[in-house]
Short mmCIF file of C-alpha atoms in Angstrom, two decimals:
data_model
loop_
_atom_site.label_atom_id
_atom_site.label_comp_id
_atom_site.label_asym_id
_atom_site.label_seq_id
_atom_site.Cartn_x
_atom_site.Cartn_y
_atom_site.Cartn_z
CA UNK A 1 -13.84 62.42 10.37
CA UNK A 2 -14.80 65.16 7.91
CA UNK A 3 -18.41 65.52 6.96
CA UNK A 4 -19.40 64.61 3.25
CA UNK A 5 -20.55 67.33 1.02
CA UNK A 6 -24.30 67.33 0.81
CA UNK A 7 -24.22 68.68 -2.80
CA UNK A 8 -21.79 65.81 -3.78
CA UNK A 9 -24.20 63.27 -2.50
CA UNK A 10 -27.38 64.74 -3.94
CA UNK A 11 -29.24 62.77 -6.45
CA UNK A 12 -29.56 66.06 -8.86
CA UNK A 13 -25.78 66.91 -8.61
CA UNK A 14 -25.31 67.55 -12.39
CA UNK A 15 -28.22 70.06 -12.41
CA UNK A 16 -26.96 71.69 -9.44
CA UNK A 17 -23.39 72.02 -10.91
CA UNK A 18 -25.06 73.28 -14.16
CA UNK A 19 -26.91 75.96 -12.24
CA UNK A 20 -23.65 77.05 -10.46
CA UNK A 21 -21.81 77.23 -13.69
CA UNK A 22 -24.35 79.31 -15.29
CA UNK A 23 -24.10 81.92 -12.58
CA UNK A 24 -27.61 81.26 -10.72
CA UNK A 25 -27.43 82.52 -7.18
CA UNK A 26 -26.62 80.39 -4.43
CA UNK A 27 -29.85 81.28 -2.58
CA UNK A 28 -31.84 79.94 -5.54
CA UNK A 29 -30.24 77.07 -6.06
CA UNK A 30 -30.15 76.20 -2.37
CA UNK A 31 -33.91 76.68 -2.10
CA UNK A 32 -34.56 74.82 -5.43
CA UNK A 33 -32.74 71.59 -4.45
CA UNK A 34 -33.42 71.65 -0.74
CA UNK A 35 -29.87 72.57 0.28
CA UNK A 36 -28.25 75.12 2.60
CA UNK A 37 -26.81 78.35 1.11
CA UNK A 38 -23.23 77.75 2.55
CA UNK A 39 -23.31 74.06 1.47
CA UNK A 40 -24.02 75.21 -2.03
CA UNK A 41 -21.18 77.91 -1.73
CA UNK A 42 -18.78 75.51 -0.28
CA UNK A 43 -19.39 72.92 -2.95
CA UNK A 44 -18.70 75.50 -5.60
CA UNK A 45 -15.49 76.80 -4.21
CA UNK A 46 -14.05 73.43 -3.22
CA UNK A 47 -15.64 70.58 -5.27
CA UNK A 48 -16.67 71.95 -8.50
CA UNK A 49 -13.60 72.40 -10.29
CA UNK A 50 -12.09 69.23 -9.06
CA UNK A 51 -15.36 67.37 -9.99
CA UNK A 52 -15.31 68.78 -13.36
CA UNK A 53 -11.52 67.78 -13.92
CA UNK A 54 -12.18 64.36 -12.44
CA UNK A 55 -15.37 63.94 -14.54
CA UNK A 56 -13.17 65.00 -17.66
CA UNK A 57 -10.80 62.06 -17.17
CA UNK A 58 -13.21 59.10 -16.07
CA UNK A 59 -16.77 58.04 -16.73
CA UNK A 60 -18.36 61.63 -16.29
CA UNK A 61 -16.29 62.91 -19.18
CA UNK A 62 -19.41 63.74 -21.28
CA UNK A 63 -20.93 65.67 -18.39
CA UNK A 64 -17.74 67.56 -17.76
CA UNK A 65 -17.34 68.42 -21.33
CA UNK A 66 -20.69 69.63 -21.33
CA UNK A 67 -20.05 71.83 -18.39
CA UNK A 68 -16.75 73.16 -19.71
CA UNK A 69 -18.54 73.98 -23.01
CA UNK A 70 -21.07 75.81 -21.05
CA UNK A 71 -18.32 77.87 -19.39
CA UNK A 72 -16.75 78.72 -22.75
CA UNK A 73 -20.23 79.63 -24.25
CA UNK A 74 -20.73 81.90 -21.27
CA UNK A 75 -17.45 83.57 -21.76
CA UNK A 76 -18.14 84.05 -25.50
CA UNK A 77 -21.51 85.69 -24.67
CA UNK A 78 -19.96 87.78 -22.19
CA UNK A 79 -17.43 89.03 -24.66
CA UNK A 80 -20.20 89.86 -27.42
CA UNK A 81 -21.95 91.89 -24.86
CA UNK A 82 -18.98 93.71 -23.80
CA UNK A 83 -18.31 94.45 -27.52
CA UNK A 84 -22.01 95.55 -28.16
CA UNK A 85 -21.97 97.72 -24.68
CA UNK A 86 -18.65 99.31 -25.84
CA UNK A 87 -20.12 100.22 -29.26
CA UNK A 88 -23.12 102.00 -27.95
CA UNK A 89 -21.00 103.56 -25.22
CA UNK A 90 -23.06 101.89 -22.28
CA UNK A 91 -20.22 101.72 -19.85
CA UNK A 92 -22.31 100.23 -16.95
CA UNK A 93 -23.13 97.09 -19.03
CA UNK A 94 -19.56 96.94 -20.54
CA UNK A 95 -18.18 96.98 -16.70
CA UNK A 96 -20.67 94.23 -15.75
CA UNK A 97 -19.69 92.09 -19.01
CA UNK A 98 -15.90 92.38 -17.84
CA UNK A 99 -16.69 91.50 -14.47
CA UNK A 100 -18.46 88.15 -15.72
CA UNK A 101 -15.77 87.51 -18.24
CA UNK A 102 -13.14 87.58 -15.53
CA UNK A 103 -15.13 85.24 -13.57
CA UNK A 104 -15.53 82.96 -16.42
CA UNK A 105 -11.74 83.05 -17.01
CA UNK A 106 -11.03 82.23 -13.41
CA UNK A 107 -13.46 79.08 -13.44
CA UNK A 108 -11.58 78.02 -16.77
CA UNK A 109 -8.28 78.46 -15.14
CA UNK A 110 -9.31 76.28 -12.27
CA UNK A 111 -10.77 73.70 -14.53
CA UNK A 112 -7.30 73.73 -16.48
CA UNK A 113 -5.53 73.61 -13.38
CA UNK A 114 -3.78 76.83 -14.17
CA UNK A 115 -5.13 78.60 -11.23
CA UNK A 116 -4.02 77.29 -7.80
CA UNK A 117 -5.61 79.21 -4.96
CA UNK A 118 -4.17 76.96 -2.11
CA UNK A 119 -1.84 79.07 0.03
CA UNK A 120 1.87 78.53 -0.84
CA UNK A 121 4.20 78.31 2.20
CA UNK A 122 7.87 78.83 1.49
CA UNK A 123 9.76 76.87 4.07
CA UNK A 124 13.13 78.03 3.20
CA UNK A 125 12.45 81.47 4.38
CA UNK A 126 10.93 80.29 7.69
CA UNK A 127 12.66 80.92 10.94
CA UNK A 128 12.44 77.14 11.94
CA UNK A 129 14.28 76.22 8.56
CA UNK A 130 16.80 78.75 9.12
CA UNK A 131 17.53 77.30 12.66
CA UNK A 132 17.61 73.71 11.30
CA UNK A 133 20.15 74.77 8.51
CA UNK A 134 22.28 76.81 10.92
CA UNK A 135 22.50 73.80 13.26
CA UNK A 136 23.50 71.39 10.64
CA UNK A 137 26.04 73.90 9.28
CA UNK A 138 27.38 74.52 12.65
CA UNK A 139 27.62 70.79 13.66
CA UNK A 140 29.69 70.11 10.45
CA UNK A 141 31.83 72.94 10.83
CA UNK A 142 34.65 71.46 13.01
CA UNK A 143 35.06 68.65 10.48
CA UNK A 144 37.16 68.76 7.22
CA UNK A 145 35.38 70.61 4.54
CA UNK A 146 35.51 67.50 2.32
CA UNK A 147 32.68 66.41 4.87
CA UNK A 148 30.41 69.07 4.06
CA UNK A 149 31.16 69.06 0.32
CA UNK A 150 30.35 65.33 0.14
CA UNK A 151 27.08 66.05 2.06
CA UNK A 152 26.53 69.07 -0.16
CA UNK A 153 26.98 67.02 -3.35
CA UNK A 154 24.47 64.32 -2.17
CA UNK A 155 21.94 66.87 -1.52
CA UNK A 156 22.20 68.37 -4.95
CA UNK A 157 21.76 64.88 -6.31
CA UNK A 158 18.65 64.48 -4.08
CA UNK A 159 17.50 67.95 -5.52
CA UNK A 160 18.04 66.61 -9.01
CA UNK A 161 16.13 63.37 -8.45
CA UNK A 162 19.14 61.14 -8.97
CA UNK A 163 18.86 59.61 -5.49
CA UNK B 1 14.95 75.75 -5.29
CA UNK B 2 14.16 73.08 -2.71
CA UNK B 3 15.34 72.62 0.80
CA UNK B 4 18.03 70.09 -0.41
CA UNK B 5 19.56 72.62 -2.68
CA UNK B 6 19.34 75.31 -0.03
CA UNK B 7 21.29 73.14 2.54
CA UNK B 8 23.82 72.11 -0.26
CA UNK B 9 24.77 75.87 -0.67
CA UNK B 10 24.81 76.57 3.04
CA UNK B 11 27.19 73.45 3.49
CA UNK B 12 29.55 74.18 0.55
CA UNK B 13 30.40 77.92 -0.28
CA UNK B 14 31.64 76.62 -3.95
CA UNK B 15 28.16 75.31 -4.53
CA UNK B 16 26.76 78.48 -3.32
CA UNK B 17 28.82 80.38 -5.69
CA UNK B 18 27.79 78.39 -8.56
CA UNK B 19 24.06 77.92 -7.95
CA UNK B 20 23.02 81.11 -6.16
CA UNK B 21 25.64 83.60 -7.78
CA UNK B 22 25.90 81.92 -11.12
CA UNK B 23 29.92 82.30 -10.96
CA UNK B 24 32.43 79.55 -11.43
CA UNK B 25 35.34 79.77 -8.95
CA UNK B 26 38.86 79.16 -10.38
CA UNK B 27 40.67 76.26 -8.41
CA UNK B 28 42.49 78.47 -5.87
CA UNK B 29 39.25 80.27 -5.35
CA UNK B 30 37.41 77.10 -4.51
CA UNK B 31 40.22 76.20 -1.89
CA UNK B 32 39.70 79.61 -0.26
CA UNK B 33 36.00 79.27 -0.31
CA UNK B 34 36.28 75.90 1.41
CA UNK B 35 38.86 77.04 3.83
CA UNK B 36 37.77 76.26 7.51
CA UNK B 37 40.87 77.51 9.47
CA UNK B 38 41.28 80.48 11.60
CA UNK B 39 43.65 82.77 9.71
CA UNK B 40 44.01 82.98 5.74
CA UNK B 41 46.39 84.93 3.90
CA UNK B 42 45.48 85.73 0.43
CA UNK B 43 48.39 87.17 -1.37
CA UNK B 44 47.21 87.93 -4.81
CA UNK B 45 47.98 90.18 -7.68
CA UNK B 46 45.46 92.69 -8.84
CA UNK B 47 42.54 91.69 -10.82
CA UNK B 48 42.86 87.89 -9.71
CA UNK B 49 39.61 88.05 -8.07
CA UNK B 50 40.49 88.05 -4.42
CA UNK B 51 37.99 90.62 -3.58
CA UNK B 52 35.13 88.76 -5.23
CA UNK B 53 36.19 85.73 -3.35
CA UNK B 54 36.33 87.63 0.05
CA UNK B 55 32.81 89.00 -0.72
CA UNK B 56 31.58 85.64 -1.42
CA UNK B 57 32.79 84.45 1.85
CA UNK B 58 31.25 87.59 3.58
CA UNK B 59 27.75 87.14 2.17
CA UNK B 60 27.76 83.22 2.77
CA UNK B 61 28.68 83.91 6.42
CA UNK B 62 25.78 86.51 6.87
CA UNK B 63 23.15 84.36 4.91
CA UNK B 64 23.67 81.23 6.72
CA UNK B 65 24.78 82.16 10.04
CA UNK B 66 22.09 84.03 11.84
CA UNK B 67 23.18 86.83 14.22
CA UNK B 68 26.71 86.92 12.91
CA UNK B 69 29.03 89.90 12.53
CA UNK B 70 31.30 90.29 9.37
CA UNK B 71 33.70 93.02 9.34
CA UNK B 72 35.36 94.38 6.05
CA UNK B 73 38.38 96.32 6.96
CA UNK B 74 41.10 98.38 5.03
CA UNK B 75 43.48 101.12 5.78
CA UNK B 76 41.15 103.68 4.33
CA UNK B 77 37.16 104.03 4.06
CA UNK B 78 37.35 104.01 0.23
CA UNK B 79 38.82 100.53 0.34
CA UNK B 80 36.53 99.24 2.71
CA UNK B 81 33.48 100.58 1.09
CA UNK B 82 34.55 99.21 -2.19
CA UNK B 83 34.78 95.62 -0.74
CA UNK B 84 31.30 96.39 0.85
CA UNK B 85 30.06 97.17 -2.79
CA UNK B 86 31.13 93.92 -3.86
CA UNK B 87 29.01 92.14 -1.39
CA UNK B 88 25.99 94.17 -2.32
CA UNK B 89 26.29 93.50 -5.92
CA UNK B 90 26.52 89.78 -5.21
CA UNK B 91 23.55 90.03 -2.91
CA UNK B 92 21.77 91.51 -5.83
CA UNK B 93 22.35 88.39 -7.85
CA UNK B 94 20.29 86.08 -5.64
CA UNK B 95 17.25 84.80 -6.86
CA UNK B 96 15.69 85.52 -3.61
CA UNK B 97 16.98 88.33 -1.74
CA UNK B 98 17.03 88.16 2.12
CA UNK B 99 15.00 90.72 4.03
CA UNK B 100 17.10 93.58 5.10
CA UNK B 101 16.38 95.74 8.00
CA UNK B 102 19.19 98.13 7.20
CA UNK B 103 20.93 98.79 3.93
CA UNK B 104 23.23 101.79 3.63
CA UNK B 105 26.50 102.67 2.02
CA UNK B 106 28.52 101.20 4.84
CA UNK B 107 26.56 98.35 6.44
CA UNK B 108 23.78 96.14 5.91
CA UNK B 109 21.69 93.98 8.59
CA UNK B 110 19.49 91.07 7.49
CA UNK B 111 16.32 90.20 9.13
CA UNK B 112 18.31 87.20 10.91
CA UNK B 113 20.43 89.88 12.74
CA UNK B 114 23.38 89.11 10.59
CA UNK B 115 25.38 92.11 9.71
CA UNK B 116 28.20 93.23 7.34
CA UNK B 117 29.94 96.37 8.48
CA UNK B 118 32.76 98.15 6.48
CA UNK B 119 35.09 100.50 8.22
CA UNK B 120 38.59 101.96 8.13
CA UNK B 121 40.64 100.02 10.46
CA UNK B 122 40.92 102.77 13.12
CA UNK B 123 37.38 102.89 13.84
CA UNK B 124 37.03 98.93 13.95
CA UNK B 125 39.50 98.49 16.51
CA UNK B 126 37.74 100.89 18.78
CA UNK B 127 34.21 99.89 18.15
CA UNK B 128 33.67 96.09 17.12
CA UNK B 129 34.28 92.94 18.96
CA UNK B 130 33.04 89.54 18.60
CA UNK B 131 32.94 89.28 14.83
CA UNK B 132 32.61 85.65 13.35
CA UNK B 133 34.74 86.82 10.35
CA UNK B 134 37.11 89.72 9.68
CA UNK B 135 38.22 90.36 6.15
CA UNK B 136 40.89 92.84 5.82
CA UNK B 137 42.41 94.23 2.58
CA UNK B 138 45.60 96.12 2.40
CA UNK B 139 45.44 96.37 -1.33
CA UNK B 140 48.66 97.46 -2.88
CA UNK B 141 49.91 99.04 0.29
CA UNK B 142 52.56 96.42 0.62
CA UNK B 143 54.03 97.60 -2.75
CA UNK B 144 53.88 101.35 -1.64
CA UNK B 145 54.90 101.07 2.07
CA UNK B 146 55.50 97.57 3.10
CA UNK B 147 56.14 98.64 6.71
CA UNK B 148 52.73 100.51 7.10
CA UNK B 149 50.93 97.59 5.61
CA UNK B 150 52.56 95.16 8.01
CA UNK B 151 51.82 97.47 10.98
CA UNK B 152 48.17 97.62 9.77
CA UNK B 153 47.88 93.93 9.63
CA UNK B 154 49.49 93.59 13.12
CA UNK B 155 47.28 96.38 14.39
CA UNK B 156 44.24 94.52 13.13
CA UNK B 157 45.28 91.21 15.00
CA UNK B 158 45.80 93.15 18.14
CA UNK B 159 42.80 95.42 17.94
CA UNK B 160 39.95 93.33 16.89
CA UNK B 161 41.01 90.07 18.34
CA UNK B 162 38.17 89.83 20.89
CA UNK B 163 36.34 86.69 19.83
CA UNK B 164 36.88 86.72 16.26
CA UNK B 165 36.81 83.04 14.86
CA UNK B 166 38.15 83.48 11.39
CA UNK B 167 40.28 86.09 9.68
CA UNK B 168 41.07 86.69 6.03
CA UNK B 169 43.86 88.95 4.95
CA UNK B 170 43.99 89.99 1.49
CA UNK B 171 46.40 92.27 -0.55
CA UNK B 172 49.47 91.72 -2.59
CA UNK B 173 52.83 91.66 -1.40
CA UNK B 174 55.22 91.91 -4.41
CA UNK B 175 58.54 90.34 -3.25
CA UNK B 176 58.95 86.99 -1.60
CA UNK B 177 60.58 88.44 1.46
CA UNK B 178 57.31 90.56 1.94
CA UNK B 179 55.25 87.43 1.70
CA UNK B 180 57.33 85.94 4.16
CA UNK B 181 57.46 88.68 6.61
CA UNK B 182 53.44 88.81 6.31
CA UNK B 183 52.99 85.27 6.97
CA UNK B 184 55.44 85.67 9.89
CA UNK B 185 53.35 88.54 11.45
CA UNK B 186 49.99 86.65 11.10
CA UNK B 187 51.38 83.24 12.38
CA UNK B 188 53.08 84.68 15.37
CA UNK B 189 50.04 85.72 17.00
CA UNK B 190 48.27 82.32 17.05
CA UNK B 191 48.55 78.76 15.84
CA UNK B 192 45.46 78.80 13.53
CA UNK B 193 45.94 77.33 10.04
CA UNK B 194 47.49 79.73 7.69
CA UNK B 195 47.38 79.37 3.99
CA UNK B 196 49.47 81.39 1.78
CA UNK B 197 48.66 82.17 -1.79
CA UNK B 198 50.89 82.70 -4.69
CA UNK B 199 51.65 86.17 -5.58
CA UNK B 200 52.28 87.29 -9.18
CA UNK B 201 53.29 90.21 -11.10
CA UNK B 202 50.31 92.48 -12.06
CA UNK B 203 48.24 91.25 -14.87
CA UNK B 204 49.21 87.45 -14.78
CA UNK B 205 46.48 85.03 -13.42
CA UNK B 206 46.70 83.62 -10.14
CA UNK B 207 47.26 79.80 -10.04
CA UNK B 208 47.03 78.27 -7.01
CA UNK B 209 46.95 78.33 -3.03
CA UNK B 210 49.65 76.48 -1.03
CA UNK B 211 50.61 75.61 2.54
CA UNK B 212 53.97 76.43 4.15
CA UNK B 213 56.62 76.59 1.94
CA UNK B 214 54.91 75.86 -1.43
CA UNK B 215 53.47 79.40 -1.75
CA UNK B 216 56.86 81.06 -1.51
CA UNK B 217 58.49 78.57 -3.73
CA UNK B 218 55.92 79.25 -6.34
CA UNK B 219 56.30 82.90 -6.02
CA UNK B 220 60.07 82.70 -6.32
CA UNK B 221 59.73 80.48 -9.40
CA UNK B 222 57.42 82.72 -11.07
CA UNK B 223 59.26 85.98 -10.37
CA UNK B 224 62.54 84.37 -11.62
#
């Protein structure tokens, strides 16, 4: 049975999420709330976006909106800093602002469900699928072509959601 | 594309032609694509689409039959490479191109080990055996030198007959007698199913594929 996330179960979870969204270092958050650094990191990467999305839809809507707004505010702020740094030619600050803005965009993308970081496996190019497919084609080969055509038609209907 | 659509295309070359290549085959082409016999005679006029149809058959074979060999043979290297170019052109139409381990002017090898090789017939008879599909194209050789074209087709039957499962003979025999002779030559070397296509004067569209006597009759009707 998988172990529950100690941050999700934490009574001050909302404060922890806020600290994570604001970009506070993991070590500091872990120390402040009596957690392990790895638990905080795992919570941010695996549970925070899901939590915010879920919260947006149900009873924690207000909290989630608050967190979303904070991310948006951070993004606005980062872009302001970038603009100011560019005006005075402070390239180091500008690069840091770009980096922060990119991180904000990633987080917003996750919240909007636009970034899916789960690995995608295309089974259609796998050797196993090629072997299965070749076997089916070979077995049906000796039968009249109408048989293969009928199966093919049914499969197309299945693909189109008509079965 | 999902697994169901992929399997549907593997099972039916007409579906493959429509869905993967974006081409709509004519009725006679659909019958050729669904042909499951051992020998097929495609006696079509120029520009009727016989080379494209043959190229679809070749491409489908190598895509869905791992480890197979498809031979494209003609009396000359130029004709063989023309047909091979058709295959590569169709390959480029695929949304997801298969990984090729070899791709040159005369042959290609897929990661699955399947190969398409184009050759003049003289080399093929010496070097290759065990092809799952042999496609030969005499082009308009029957019109120029019918005897030479017949000898070429007969030579292929005898020279590359080691384990070949299916053969497709393309080309244009202009006169009904020539078509009969072609059929006789090809049928005389085995009992595999033979399908004769209708032959037309240049520029006219092909309209059908027939078994046995129907092909000659349509041919005769058209020319008369």
